[in-house]
Amino acid sequence: MVAVPQCFVGRFLFSGLRASSSRTLSCAQRTWLHGRARSHSASSDIPGVKERTLVAVKPDGVQRRLVGQIIKRLEQRGFQLVGLKMVQVSEELLAQHYVALQKKPFYPSLLRYMTSGPVVAMVWEGHNVVKSTRMLVGDTNPAAAAPGTLRGDFSVHVGRNVVHASDSTEVAQKEITLWFQRSELVDWECCDHGNIYHP
Ligand code: DAT
Ligand code: MG
C-alpha cells in the first residue's frame, strides 16, 4: 500500500476536494480517509447495520452453477459477505435446522435433497438484511415467487427451490450459530460504506 502523507490528506479533507480526489486513491486509502473524515458514520452507529442472516445455496443451486448469480444479487443490493463455505451437510445439522418441519410429510425427501450434494453456506450483513434477503429470495413455493426474485427466476418446484434464507432475526442468529463457528465469520467494513449508508 502507498503511504498517504498527512499534509496530502489534510489538503483533501479541508479543501472540499476529497470526494473527487479520492477517485484516484486505492480502496485502502479511501477507507483510511473516510475513517479520518467521519465522526459518527461508523457502521456501529447506524441502527441495525450489523444485522446478519444465513443464506445457503442448496444442492440444486450448486449443481446448476447458480452460486455466482446468487452472490451477485446480494452484493449488488449492497449487502456485505461476512462468511462463506462449501459443506456437505449432515443429517444431524439438518435435523436442528429444520426442527419445525420434522412432522411434515415432505421432511424425509427434504433431508435426502439437502444431503444430495454440497451446499454453499453464507452469512450476509447489513441494514434489514433478514427481511430484504427474504424478499430477494421470494416465496417458498416458486410458483408463487415473483419474477425477479431468486426462486421466481431460477426454480419451478417447492422441492427444488435453490436457496435458503433465514426468516426472522431470531432464527437468523440460531442458524448462523448452527452453521458457522465464530472464527469463520469476519468483522470488516467495506470501503464503499459511505455510499451505501447515510450516517
Ligand atoms: P422457506 O425455505 O421459504 O423458509 P420453509 O421454512 O417453510 O420455507 O420450508 C423449508 C423448505 O422445506 C423449503 O424451502 C422447501 C421445503 N418445503 C416446504 N414446503 C414444502 C412442500 N410442501 N413440499 C416439499 N418441500 C417443501
Ligand atoms: Mg424457513
Coordinates of C-alpha atoms in Angstrom, one line a residue, residues 11-175:
R11 CA -5.3 19.3 1.9
F12 CA -8.1 16.9 0.6
L13 CA -10.1 16.9 3.8
F14 CA -10.2 20.6 4.2
S15 CA -10.2 21.9 0.7
G16 CA -13.5 20.3 -0.1
L17 CA -12.0 18.3 -2.9
R18 CA -12.0 15.0 -1.0
A19 CA -14.8 13.3 -3.0
S20 CA -13.4 13.9 -6.5
S21 CA -9.8 13.4 -5.5
S22 CA -10.4 10.1 -3.7
R23 CA -11.3 8.6 -7.1
T24 CA -7.6 8.3 -7.8
L25 CA -6.8 6.7 -4.4
S26 CA -6.7 3.0 -3.6
C27 CA -9.6 1.4 -1.7
A28 CA -7.4 1.1 1.4
Q29 CA -6.5 4.8 1.2
R30 CA -10.2 5.8 0.7
T31 CA -11.1 3.7 3.8
W32 CA -8.4 5.5 5.8
L33 CA -9.6 8.9 4.5
H34 CA -13.2 8.1 5.3
G35 CA -12.2 6.9 8.8
R36 CA -10.4 10.3 9.4
A37 CA -13.3 12.3 7.9
R38 CA -16.2 10.6 9.6
S39 CA -17.0 11.4 13.2
H40 CA -20.3 9.4 13.6
S41 CA -20.9 7.3 10.5
A42 CA -19.1 4.2 11.6
S43 CA -21.3 1.1 11.0
S44 CA -21.7 0.5 14.7
D45 CA -23.6 3.9 15.0
I46 CA -26.2 3.0 12.4
P47 CA -29.1 1.0 13.9
G48 CA -29.4 -2.5 12.5
V49 CA -26.5 -2.2 10.1
K50 CA -24.8 -5.2 11.8
E51 CA -27.8 -7.4 11.3
R52 CA -26.9 -10.8 9.9
T53 CA -28.6 -13.6 8.1
L54 CA -27.8 -17.1 6.9
V55 CA -28.2 -17.7 3.1
A56 CA -27.5 -21.2 1.7
V57 CA -27.3 -22.2 -1.9
K58 CA -29.0 -25.6 -1.8
P59 CA -27.6 -28.7 -3.6
D60 CA -29.7 -28.0 -6.8
G61 CA -28.4 -24.4 -6.9
V62 CA -24.8 -25.6 -6.6
Q63 CA -25.3 -28.3 -9.2
R64 CA -26.9 -25.8 -11.6
R65 CA -23.9 -23.4 -11.1
L66 CA -26.1 -20.6 -9.6
V67 CA -23.7 -19.8 -6.7
G68 CA -22.2 -16.8 -8.5
Q69 CA -25.6 -15.3 -9.6
I70 CA -27.0 -15.6 -6.1
I71 CA -23.9 -13.9 -4.6
K72 CA -24.1 -11.3 -7.3
R73 CA -27.7 -10.3 -6.4
L74 CA -26.8 -9.9 -2.7
E75 CA -23.7 -7.9 -3.5
Q76 CA -25.3 -5.6 -6.0
R77 CA -28.0 -4.8 -3.5
G78 CA -25.3 -3.5 -1.1
F79 CA -25.1 -6.3 1.5
Q80 CA -21.8 -7.5 2.8
L81 CA -20.5 -11.0 2.9
V82 CA -19.0 -12.0 6.3
G83 CA -18.8 -15.8 6.0
L84 CA -18.7 -18.3 3.2
K85 CA -18.1 -22.1 3.0
M86 CA -19.0 -25.1 1.0
V87 CA -20.3 -28.0 3.1
Q88 CA -21.7 -31.5 2.8
V89 CA -24.4 -31.1 5.4
S90 CA -25.0 -33.8 7.9
E91 CA -28.5 -35.1 8.8
E92 CA -27.8 -34.1 12.4
L93 CA -27.3 -30.4 11.4
L94 CA -30.4 -30.5 9.2
A95 CA -32.5 -32.0 12.0
Q96 CA -31.7 -28.9 14.0
H97 CA -32.0 -26.5 11.1
Y98 CA -35.4 -27.9 10.0
V99 CA -36.6 -28.8 13.5
A100 CA -40.0 -27.1 12.9
L101 CA -40.6 -29.3 9.8
Q102 CA -39.9 -32.7 11.3
K103 CA -43.5 -33.7 11.3
K104 CA -44.2 -32.7 7.8
P105 CA -44.8 -35.4 5.2
F106 CA -42.1 -34.0 2.9
Y107 CA -39.4 -34.0 5.7
P108 CA -37.7 -37.3 4.6
S109 CA -37.4 -36.1 1.0
L110 CA -36.2 -32.7 2.2
L111 CA -33.4 -34.4 4.1
R112 CA -32.5 -36.5 1.0
Y113 CA -32.5 -33.4 -1.1
M114 CA -30.4 -31.3 1.3
T115 CA -27.8 -34.1 1.7
S116 CA -27.7 -35.0 -2.0
G117 CA -24.7 -32.7 -2.7
P118 CA -22.7 -29.8 -1.3
V119 CA -24.3 -26.6 -0.1
V120 CA -22.7 -23.2 -0.1
A121 CA -23.5 -21.5 3.2
M122 CA -23.0 -17.8 3.7
V123 CA -23.6 -15.1 6.3
W124 CA -24.6 -11.7 4.9
E125 CA -24.7 -8.5 6.9
G126 CA -26.5 -5.2 6.5
H127 CA -29.4 -3.0 7.5
N128 CA -32.6 -5.1 7.4
V129 CA -30.7 -7.9 5.7
V130 CA -33.0 -10.6 7.0
K131 CA -36.2 -9.1 5.6
S132 CA -34.6 -7.8 2.4
T133 CA -33.0 -11.1 1.7
R134 CA -36.3 -13.0 2.1
M135 CA -37.8 -10.6 -0.4
L136 CA -34.9 -11.2 -2.8
V137 CA -35.3 -14.9 -2.4
G138 CA -39.0 -14.9 -2.9
D139 CA -41.9 -17.2 -1.8
T140 CA -41.1 -20.7 -0.6
N141 CA -43.2 -22.1 -3.5
P142 CA -41.6 -21.0 -6.7
A143 CA -45.0 -20.9 -8.4
A144 CA -45.9 -18.0 -6.1
A145 CA -42.4 -16.4 -6.2
A146 CA -42.4 -13.1 -8.1
P147 CA -40.3 -12.8 -11.2
G148 CA -37.1 -11.0 -10.3
T149 CA -36.7 -13.0 -7.1
L150 CA -34.1 -15.8 -7.0
R151 CA -36.8 -18.5 -6.6
G152 CA -39.0 -16.8 -9.1
D153 CA -36.2 -16.6 -11.7
F154 CA -34.4 -19.9 -11.1
S155 CA -36.9 -22.5 -9.8
V156 CA -40.2 -24.3 -10.6
H157 CA -41.0 -26.7 -7.7
V158 CA -41.0 -26.2 -4.0
G159 CA -38.9 -29.3 -3.6
R160 CA -36.0 -27.7 -5.6
N161 CA -36.2 -24.0 -4.7
V162 CA -32.4 -23.4 -4.9
V163 CA -31.7 -21.2 -1.9
H164 CA -32.4 -20.8 1.8
A165 CA -32.6 -17.6 3.8
S166 CA -33.4 -17.1 7.5
D167 CA -36.9 -15.9 8.0
S168 CA -36.5 -13.7 11.1
T169 CA -33.7 -12.1 13.1
E170 CA -34.1 -14.6 15.9
V171 CA -34.0 -17.6 13.6
A172 CA -31.0 -16.0 11.8
Q173 CA -29.0 -15.9 15.0
K174 CA -29.8 -19.5 15.7
E175 CA -29.0 -20.6 12.2

